[in-house]
CSV table of C-alpha atoms in Angstrom, one decimal:
chain,number,residue,atom,x,y,z
A,1,MET,CA,0.0,-0.1,0.1
A,2,GLN,CA,2.7,2.3,0.4
A,3,ARG,CA,3.6,4.9,-1.8
A,4,GLY,CA,7.5,4.4,-3.8
A,5,ARG,CA,7.4,0.2,-2.8
A,6,ASP,CA,6.7,-2.4,-4.7
A,7,ARG,CA,3.7,-4.5,-4.3
A,8,ARG,CA,2.4,-7.8,-4.5
A,9,GLU,CA,-0.9,-8.9,-5.7
A,10,GLY,CA,-3.1,-9.1,-2.4
A,11,ALA,CA,-1.9,-5.7,-1.0
A,12,ALA,CA,-4.2,-3.5,-2.0
A,13,PRO,CA,-3.0,0.5,-2.8
A,14,VAL,CA,-4.3,3.0,-0.6
A,15,GLN,CA,-5.2,6.4,-2.5
A,16,ARG,CA,-4.1,10.2,-1.4
A,17,HIS,CA,-6.2,12.8,-0.6
A,18,GLY,CA,-5.2,16.3,-1.0
A,19,ARG,CA,-4.4,19.6,-2.6
A,20,ARG,CA,-2.0,19.9,-4.8
A,21,ASP,CA,0.9,22.3,-4.2
A,22,HIS,CA,2.3,24.4,-7.2
A,23,ALA,CA,5.2,26.0,-5.9
A,24,PRO,CA,8.1,25.7,-7.6
A,25,SER,CA,10.1,22.3,-6.7
A,26,GLY,CA,13.4,21.8,-5.5
A,27,HIS,CA,14.1,25.5,-5.6
A,28,ARG,CA,17.4,25.8,-3.5
A,29,THR,CA,18.7,29.2,-1.7
A,30,PRO,CA,22.4,30.3,-2.0
A,31,ARG,CA,23.7,30.2,1.0
A,32,ALA,CA,24.6,33.8,2.8
A,33,HIS,CA,27.2,34.8,4.4
A,34,HIS,CA,26.0,37.1,7.5
A,35,PRO,CA,28.5,37.2,10.5
A,36,ARG,CA,27.1,34.8,13.2
A,37,ARG,CA,28.0,35.3,17.1
A,38,SER,CA,30.0,32.4,18.6
A,39,PRO,CA,28.5,30.4,21.1
A,40,ARG,CA,30.7,32.5,23.5
A,41,GLY,CA,29.5,35.4,22.2
A,42,SER,CA,33.0,37.1,21.0
A,43,ARG,CA,33.8,38.2,17.6
A,44,PRO,CA,31.5,37.6,14.9
A,45,HIS,CA,33.0,35.2,12.1
A,46,ALA,CA,32.8,34.2,8.4
A,47,HIS,CA,30.7,31.1,7.1
A,48,GLY,CA,32.1,29.5,4.0
A,49,GLY,CA,33.0,32.4,1.9
A,50,GLN,CA,34.8,32.1,-1.3
A,51,GLY,CA,37.2,29.4,-1.1
A,52,HIS,CA,36.0,27.7,1.7
A,53,ARG,CA,33.6,24.9,2.3
A,54,THR,CA,31.2,25.1,4.8
A,55,GLY,CA,32.7,23.2,8.4
A,56,GLU,CA,36.1,24.1,6.8
A,57,ARG,CA,38.5,25.1,9.3
A,58,GLN,CA,39.3,28.9,8.6
A,59,HIS,CA,41.5,31.8,10.4
A,60,VAL,CA,40.6,33.5,13.4
A,61,GLY,CA,43.2,36.2,14.3
A,62,GLY,CA,44.5,36.2,17.6
A,63,PRO,CA,47.8,35.7,19.9
A,64,ALA,CA,47.2,31.8,20.1
A,65,GLU,CA,46.9,31.4,16.5
A,66,ASP,CA,50.4,33.9,16.5
A,67,ARG,CA,51.7,31.4,18.3
A,68,ARG,CA,51.2,28.9,16.1
A,69,ASP,CA,52.0,30.6,13.3
A,70,ALA,CA,55.6,30.6,15.0
A,71,ARG,CA,55.4,26.8,15.2
A,72,SER,CA,54.6,26.4,11.7
A,73,ARG,CA,57.5,28.4,10.4
A,74,THR,CA,60.3,26.4,12.3
A,75,ARG,CA,58.9,23.0,11.7
A,76,PRO,CA,60.6,20.7,9.0
A,77,ALA,CA,59.5,20.6,5.8
A,78,GLY,CA,57.1,17.5,5.2
A,79,GLU,CA,57.0,17.1,9.1
A,80,ARG,CA,53.3,16.2,10.3
A,81,THR,CA,51.3,18.1,12.9
A,82,ALA,CA,50.6,15.6,15.9
A,83,GLU,CA,47.1,14.7,16.4
A,84,PRO,CA,45.8,16.7,19.2
A,85,PRO,CA,45.1,14.7,22.4
A,86,HIS,CA,41.3,13.2,22.8
A,87,ARG,CA,39.2,15.2,24.9
A,88,PRO,CA,36.3,12.8,27.3
A,89,GLY,CA,32.9,12.6,26.2
A,90,ILE,CA,33.8,14.1,22.6
A,91,PRO,CA,34.0,11.4,20.0
A,92,SER,CA,37.3,11.5,17.5
A,93,ARG,CA,36.3,10.9,13.9
A,94,ASP,CA,37.3,7.3,14.2
A,95,ASP,CA,34.8,6.4,16.9
A,96,PRO,CA,32.6,4.0,15.6
A,97,ALA,CA,29.8,6.0,17.2
A,98,ARG,CA,30.2,8.4,14.4
A,99,ALA,CA,30.2,5.5,11.5
A,100,GLY,CA,27.6,6.8,8.4
A,101,GLU,CA,27.7,10.6,10.3
A,102,PRO,CA,28.4,12.7,6.8
A,103,ARG,CA,31.6,14.6,6.8
A,104,ASP,CA,30.5,17.4,5.5
A,105,ARG,CA,27.7,18.0,9.0
A,106,VAL,CA,30.2,18.5,11.6
A,107,HIS,CA,28.4,19.3,14.8
A,108,ALA,CA,31.1,21.8,16.2
A,109,THR,CA,34.7,22.8,15.2
A,110,HIS,CA,37.3,24.3,17.3
A,111,GLN,CA,38.6,27.7,15.2
A,112,GLY,CA,41.5,28.8,17.9
A,113,ASP,CA,40.4,29.0,21.2
A,114,ARG,CA,36.6,29.3,20.2
A,115,LEU,CA,34.0,27.0,19.4
A,116,VAL,CA,32.3,27.3,16.6
A,117,SER,CA,28.7,25.8,15.1
A,118,VAL,CA,28.4,24.5,11.7
A,119,GLU,CA,25.4,25.3,10.1
A,120,ALA,CA,22.3,23.4,8.7
A,121,ARG,CA,21.1,21.8,5.7
A,122,VAL,CA,17.0,22.5,5.7
A,123,LEU,CA,14.3,21.5,3.3
A,124,LEU,CA,11.5,24.1,3.6
A,125,VAL,CA,7.8,22.6,2.6
A,126,ALA,CA,5.2,25.5,2.3
A,127,ASP,CA,2.1,26.0,0.1
A,128,ARG,CA,2.9,29.2,-0.9
A,129,ASN,CA,-0.5,30.0,-2.5
A,130,ARG,CA,-2.1,28.9,1.1
A,131,SER,CA,-3.4,31.8,2.3
A,132,GLY,CA,-1.4,33.0,5.6
A,133,ILE,CA,1.8,31.3,4.4
A,134,PRO,CA,3.4,34.1,2.4
A,135,ALA,CA,3.2,36.4,5.9
A,136,VAL,CA,4.7,33.4,7.9
A,137,LEU,CA,7.6,33.3,5.3
A,138,SER,CA,8.3,36.8,5.4
A,139,ILE,CA,9.0,36.4,8.8
A,140,ILE,CA,10.9,32.9,9.2
A,141,GLU,CA,13.0,33.2,5.9
A,142,PRO,CA,15.1,35.8,7.1
A,143,ALA,CA,15.9,33.9,10.1
A,144,ILE,CA,16.4,30.4,8.2
A,145,GLU,CA,18.5,31.9,5.5
A,146,ARG,CA,21.1,33.1,8.0
A,147,ASN,CA,21.5,30.1,10.1
A,148,ALA,CA,21.2,27.5,7.4
A,149,SER,CA,24.4,26.4,4.7
A,150,GLU,CA,21.4,25.6,2.1
A,151,VAL,CA,18.0,26.1,2.2
A,152,VAL,CA,15.6,23.7,-0.5
A,153,ARG,CA,12.1,24.7,-0.7
A,154,ILE,CA,9.5,22.5,-1.8
A,155,GLY,CA,5.7,22.4,-2.1
A,156,PRO,CA,3.6,19.3,0.1
A,157,GLU,CA,3.1,17.4,-2.9
A,158,ASP,CA,6.7,17.9,-4.6
A,159,PRO,CA,9.0,14.6,-5.2
A,160,LEU,CA,11.4,14.6,-1.9
A,161,PRO,CA,14.6,15.8,-2.9
A,162,GLU,CA,17.3,13.2,-2.8
A,163,THR,CA,19.7,15.2,-0.9
A,164,ARG,CA,19.9,14.6,2.9
A,165,PHE,CA,18.9,17.6,5.1
A,166,ASP,CA,19.8,17.9,8.8
A,167,VAL,CA,16.1,19.4,9.2
A,168,ALA,CA,12.9,19.7,7.8
A,169,VAL,CA,10.5,22.9,8.5
A,170,VAL,CA,6.9,22.6,7.8
A,171,LEU,CA,4.5,25.3,7.7
A,172,GLY,CA,1.0,24.4,7.6
A,173,GLY,CA,-1.4,22.7,9.5
A,174,ASP,CA,-1.4,19.5,11.7
A,175,GLY,CA,-2.7,17.6,8.9
A,176,THR,CA,-0.1,18.9,6.6
A,177,ILE,CA,2.4,17.6,9.5
A,178,LEU,CA,0.9,14.4,9.2
A,179,GLY,CA,1.6,13.9,5.8
A,180,GLN,CA,5.3,15.2,5.6
A,181,ALA,CA,6.2,13.2,8.9
A,182,ARG,CA,5.0,9.9,6.5
A,183,ARG,CA,7.2,11.1,4.0
A,184,LEU,CA,10.3,11.6,6.3
A,185,ALA,CA,9.8,9.4,9.1
A,186,THR,CA,12.2,6.6,7.0
A,187,ARG,CA,14.5,9.0,6.5
A,188,GLY,CA,15.0,10.5,10.2
A,189,THR,CA,14.8,13.8,9.5
A,190,PRO,CA,13.8,15.8,12.4
A,191,ILE,CA,10.8,18.1,11.5
A,192,ALA,CA,10.2,21.6,13.3
A,193,GLY,CA,6.3,22.5,12.6
A,194,VAL,CA,5.3,26.1,12.3
A,195,ASN,CA,1.5,26.2,12.7
A,196,VAL,CA,-0.5,28.0,9.7
A,197,GLY,CA,-3.9,26.0,10.8
A,198,ARG,CA,-6.5,26.2,13.1
A,199,LEU,CA,-5.4,23.9,15.9
A,200,GLY,CA,-1.5,23.0,16.0
A,201,PHE,CA,-0.8,20.5,17.9
A,202,LEU,CA,1.7,19.3,15.6
A,203,ALA,CA,3.1,22.2,14.5
A,204,GLU,CA,4.2,23.6,18.1
A,205,PHE,CA,5.9,27.2,16.7
A,206,ASP,CA,3.9,30.2,15.4
A,207,ALA,CA,5.8,32.1,13.5
A,208,ASP,CA,7.3,34.2,16.3
A,209,ALA,CA,8.2,31.7,18.4
A,210,PHE,CA,10.3,29.9,15.4
A,211,ALA,CA,12.3,32.9,14.5
A,212,ASP,CA,13.4,33.5,17.9
A,213,ALA,CA,14.3,30.1,18.4
A,214,THR,CA,15.7,29.5,14.8
A,215,GLU,CA,19.6,29.1,16.2
A,216,LEU,CA,18.1,26.5,18.7
A,217,VAL,CA,16.6,24.8,15.9
A,218,LEU,CA,18.9,24.8,13.2
A,219,GLY,CA,21.6,24.0,15.8
A,220,ASP,CA,23.6,21.1,17.4
A,221,ALA,CA,21.4,19.8,19.6
A,222,PRO,CA,17.9,20.7,18.9
A,223,PRO,CA,15.2,19.5,21.0
A,224,ILE,CA,13.6,16.2,19.5
A,225,VAL,CA,10.9,14.5,20.5
A,226,GLU,CA,10.5,10.8,19.2
A,227,ARG,CA,6.9,9.4,18.3
A,228,MET,CA,5.2,5.7,17.8
A,229,THR,CA,4.1,5.3,14.4
A,230,LEU,CA,1.1,2.4,13.2
A,231,GLU,CA,2.4,0.5,10.0
A,232,VAL,CA,-1.2,-0.9,8.3
A,233,ARG,CA,-2.3,-3.1,5.5
A,234,VAL,CA,-5.0,-4.9,4.2
A,235,GLU,CA,-5.0,-8.4,3.8
A,236,SER,CA,-7.4,-10.4,1.0
A,237,PRO,CA,-8.6,-14.1,1.6
A,238,ASP,CA,-6.4,-15.3,-0.5
A,239,ALA,CA,-3.6,-12.7,-0.3
A,240,ASP,CA,0.2,-14.0,0.4
A,241,LEU,CA,2.6,-11.6,1.2
A,242,ASP,CA,6.0,-11.2,3.1
A,243,ASP,CA,6.3,-9.9,6.5
A,244,ASP,CA,7.7,-6.7,5.3
A,245,GLU,CA,5.6,-6.3,2.6
A,246,GLY,CA,2.5,-3.7,1.7
A,247,TRP,CA,2.5,-1.3,4.9
A,248,THR,CA,1.3,2.2,5.2
A,249,LEU,CA,3.2,4.3,7.6
A,250,ALA,CA,0.3,6.7,10.0
A,251,LEU,CA,1.3,8.9,12.6
A,252,ASN,CA,-1.9,9.4,13.9
A,253,ASP,CA,-4.8,6.5,13.4
A,254,CYS,CA,-6.5,4.2,10.8
A,255,VAL,CA,-10.1,3.9,11.0
A,256,VAL,CA,-12.1,1.4,9.9
A,257,THR,CA,-16.0,3.6,9.1
A,258,ALA,CA,-19.1,2.3,8.0
A,259,GLY,CA,-19.5,4.4,4.9
A,260,ALA,CA,-22.8,4.9,2.7
A,261,PRO,CA,-25.8,3.5,3.1
A,262,PHE,CA,-24.3,4.1,6.6
A,263,ARG,CA,-26.3,0.9,8.1
A,264,MET,CA,-24.3,-1.0,10.7
A,265,ILE,CA,-21.3,-3.4,10.1
A,266,GLU,CA,-19.9,-6.2,11.6
A,267,LEU,CA,-16.0,-6.3,12.6
A,268,GLY,CA,-13.8,-8.9,14.1
A,269,ILE,CA,-11.2,-8.0,16.3
A,270,ASP,CA,-8.2,-10.0,17.7
A,271,PHE,CA,-5.5,-9.3,19.3
A,272,ASN,CA,-1.8,-11.4,18.4
A,273,GLY,CA,-4.0,-14.1,16.5
A,274,HIS,CA,-6.0,-14.6,19.5
A,275,GLY,CA,-9.6,-14.2,19.4
A,276,GLY,CA,-11.8,-11.3,20.0
A,277,PRO,CA,-14.6,-9.5,20.5
A,278,HIS,CA,-17.0,-8.9,17.8
A,279,LEU,CA,-18.0,-5.3,17.0
A,280,SER,CA,-21.5,-3.8,15.3
A,281,GLY,CA,-21.9,-0.4,15.1
A,282,ASP,CA,-20.5,2.2,12.8
A,283,GLY,CA,-16.9,1.5,12.7
A,284,LEU,CA,-13.4,1.1,14.9
A,285,ILE,CA,-10.5,3.4,15.5
A,286,VAL,CA,-6.9,2.6,16.3
A,287,SER,CA,-4.6,5.3,17.2
A,288,THR,CA,-1.7,6.2,18.5
A,289,PRO,CA,-0.8,8.0,21.6
A,290,THR,CA,-0.2,11.0,19.2
A,291,GLY,CA,-3.5,10.6,17.5
A,292,SER,CA,-5.4,10.1,20.9
A,293,THR,CA,-5.9,13.6,20.9
A,294,ALA,CA,-7.6,13.6,17.0
A,295,TYR,CA,-10.3,11.6,16.1
A,296,ASN,CA,-9.8,9.4,19.4
A,297,VAL,CA,-11.1,11.6,22.0
A,298,SER,CA,-13.6,13.0,19.8
A,299,ALA,CA,-15.0,9.3,19.6
A,300,GLY,CA,-14.8,9.4,23.7
A,301,GLY,CA,-11.4,7.6,23.8
A,302,PRO,CA,-8.7,8.3,26.3
A,303,ILE,CA,-6.3,10.8,25.7
A,304,VAL,CA,-2.4,9.2,26.2
A,305,HIS,CA,0.4,11.3,26.9
A,306,PRO,CA,2.3,11.3,23.3
A,307,THR,CA,5.5,9.9,24.5
A,308,CYS,CA,4.0,6.5,25.8
A,309,ASP,CA,4.2,3.6,23.1
A,310,ALA,CA,0.8,2.1,22.8
A,311,LEU,CA,-2.0,1.1,21.0
A,312,VAL,CA,-5.3,2.9,21.8
A,313,VAL,CA,-8.4,1.1,20.4
A,314,THR,CA,-11.8,2.8,20.6
A,315,PRO,CA,-15.3,1.8,18.8
A,316,LEU,CA,-17.4,3.7,16.8
A,317,ALA,CA,-21.0,3.7,17.5
A,318,VAL,CA,-20.8,0.7,18.9
A,319,HIS,CA,-24.6,-1.3,19.4
A,320,SER,CA,-23.4,-2.0,22.8
A,321,LEU,CA,-23.2,-0.9,26.8
A,322,ALA,CA,-20.0,-3.1,27.3
A,323,PHE,CA,-17.4,-2.3,24.4
A,324,ARG,CA,-15.2,0.5,25.8
A,325,PRO,CA,-12.2,1.4,24.9
A,326,VAL,CA,-9.2,-0.3,25.4
A,327,VAL,CA,-5.2,0.5,25.3
A,328,ALA,CA,-3.4,-2.3,24.2
A,329,GLY,CA,0.7,-2.4,24.5
A,330,ALA,CA,2.5,-1.3,21.4
A,331,GLY,CA,4.1,-4.5,20.7
A,332,GLU,CA,0.6,-6.2,20.0
A,333,THR,CA,-0.5,-6.8,16.8
A,334,ILE,CA,-4.1,-6.2,15.7
A,335,ALA,CA,-6.5,-7.2,13.1
A,336,VAL,CA,-9.7,-6.2,12.0
A,337,THR,CA,-11.7,-8.5,9.8
A,338,ALA,CA,-14.9,-7.0,7.7
A,339,VAL,CA,-17.7,-9.6,8.7
A,340,ARG,CA,-20.3,-7.6,7.1
A,341,VAL,CA,-19.9,-3.9,5.8
A,342,ASN,CA,-21.4,-1.4,3.7
A,343,GLU,CA,-20.7,-0.5,-0.2
A,344,GLY,CA,-19.0,2.4,1.2
A,345,THR,CA,-17.0,1.0,3.9
A,346,THR,CA,-13.8,2.5,4.4
A,347,LEU,CA,-10.3,2.0,6.0
A,348,VAL,CA,-8.8,5.6,6.2
A,349,ILE,CA,-5.1,6.6,7.3
A,350,ASP,CA,-4.5,10.0,9.1
A,351,GLY,CA,-7.4,11.0,7.4
A,352,GLN,CA,-6.1,11.4,4.1
A,353,LEU,CA,-5.6,8.0,2.9
A,354,THR,CA,-8.4,5.5,2.2
A,355,ARG,CA,-8.9,2.1,0.5
A,356,HIS,CA,-12.5,0.4,-0.2
A,357,LEU,CA,-13.0,-2.6,2.3
A,358,ARG,CA,-14.6,-6.0,0.8
A,359,VAL,CA,-16.1,-8.7,3.3
A,360,GLY,CA,-13.7,-11.0,4.2
A,361,GLU,CA,-10.4,-8.4,3.9
A,362,ARG,CA,-8.5,-8.3,7.0
A,363,VAL,CA,-6.9,-4.5,8.1
A,364,ARG,CA,-3.4,-5.4,10.5
A,365,ILE,CA,-2.3,-2.8,12.5
A,366,ARG,CA,1.1,-2.6,14.3
A,367,ARG,CA,4.0,-1.2,15.5
A,368,GLY,CA,5.9,1.0,13.0
A,369,ARG,CA,9.5,0.5,12.7
A,370,PRO,CA,10.3,4.3,11.9
A,371,ARG,CA,9.5,6.8,14.4
A,372,VAL,CA,8.2,10.1,13.0
A,373,ARG,CA,11.2,12.7,14.7
A,374,LEU,CA,9.7,16.0,16.1
A,375,ILE,CA,11.8,19.5,17.0
A,376,HIS,CA,10.1,20.5,20.0
A,377,ASP,CA,8.9,24.2,21.0
A,378,PRO,CA,10.5,24.6,24.3
A,379,ARG,CA,8.3,26.7,25.9
A,380,ALA,CA,5.5,24.2,25.2
A,381,GLU,CA,4.3,21.8,27.5
A,382,PHE,CA,1.7,19.0,26.6
A,383,TRP,CA,-0.9,19.1,29.2
A,384,SER,CA,-1.1,23.0,29.3
A,385,THR,CA,-1.8,22.6,25.3
A,386,VAL,CA,-4.3,19.9,25.8
A,387,VAL,CA,-6.2,23.1,28.6
A,388,GLN,CA,-5.2,25.9,26.0
A,389,LYS,CA,-6.3,24.2,22.5
A,390,MET,CA,-8.6,21.3,23.4
A,391,ARG,CA,-10.5,23.5,26.7
A,392,TRP,CA,-10.0,20.3,28.7
A,393,ALA,CA,-11.9,20.1,31.6
A,394,THR,CA,-13.7,23.3,31.3
A,395,GLY,CA,-16.2,23.5,33.1
A,396,PRO,CA,-19.6,25.9,32.7
A,397,THR,CA,-19.9,29.8,33.4
A,398,TYR,CA,-21.4,30.2,36.4
A,399,ARG,CA,-23.1,33.7,36.9
A,400,ASP,CA,-22.2,35.8,40.2
A,401,ARG,CA,-25.2,36.3,42.8
């Protein structure tokens, strides 16, 4: 079902619903050569410049540099300078822990006596034709360009460049973040969401907050939180699929919904291959903790802190007083079998990908292998956000007597 992967017979595709973005694809902005303060707040230094690569050591004047120049003039020709001693806590270039780290993405380097940060490569995802986004871009783009060695601009529907990026800055609402999270999860690219939507649970930054935090977000140690995902696939009764075949990634949830003509449907549910309950009603939601504040909470399911790993199972308008939402372990595999369905019964993933279900087909759900990496706004706190944006536990308004 997943776009970009080969599918064998028996794994049905999931359709994508959403707008086409007409922003220019793959537009690159050359690096801006602005002075930048060093972490110690001393003299500004040049980043790159003619004849220098990003991350390359450049001359920084001062007494220490003069002493080194004097030593280099007295060193015999051809003699190599000894490697500096290893500092505890700082991995050397030969450390196995750094295997696979790109050489042109050095997190910090010493220039003279000062620690100088190296700038990031940024993927900027925005629908420039969407209302409100040009105004937000006018605030955050200058800050990004001052702190990035490269900025590549694409629209939400444009193909991802093959280049590896250090940060993806995504403008939009939570729906835009969901779509890009599914695309970027397997790359491990951290996502900084800038809210231009109505709610902004996943897009934690507003324009001003992002502009203020740009150096932190694009710096060496941005505050990253990892979110659990789901892998979902549809199995036909005669399907013969490999274990790694046909899965689609979800960050929020997957939903089986009755659809037209809106009669009750019957679903069989089992956990880890063991027989479970049958549901008669309008459908079923299986969500991640991240998705627990979305459709799940509207259907009466529990709110689960997004740093937890769990599967939240919530029925939709079930015709029973005994079927309650449950929280299952993240390591369990849930199978939902279509026993009796309508013509319009549909599997919906993250509210964006859909696939009609037929009698006998099974939806299998398990914890996803890739995790979505989100850059957290240090000023935001989950429970405060639930109170402020969802009005959690807000009581009635009383009149003074």
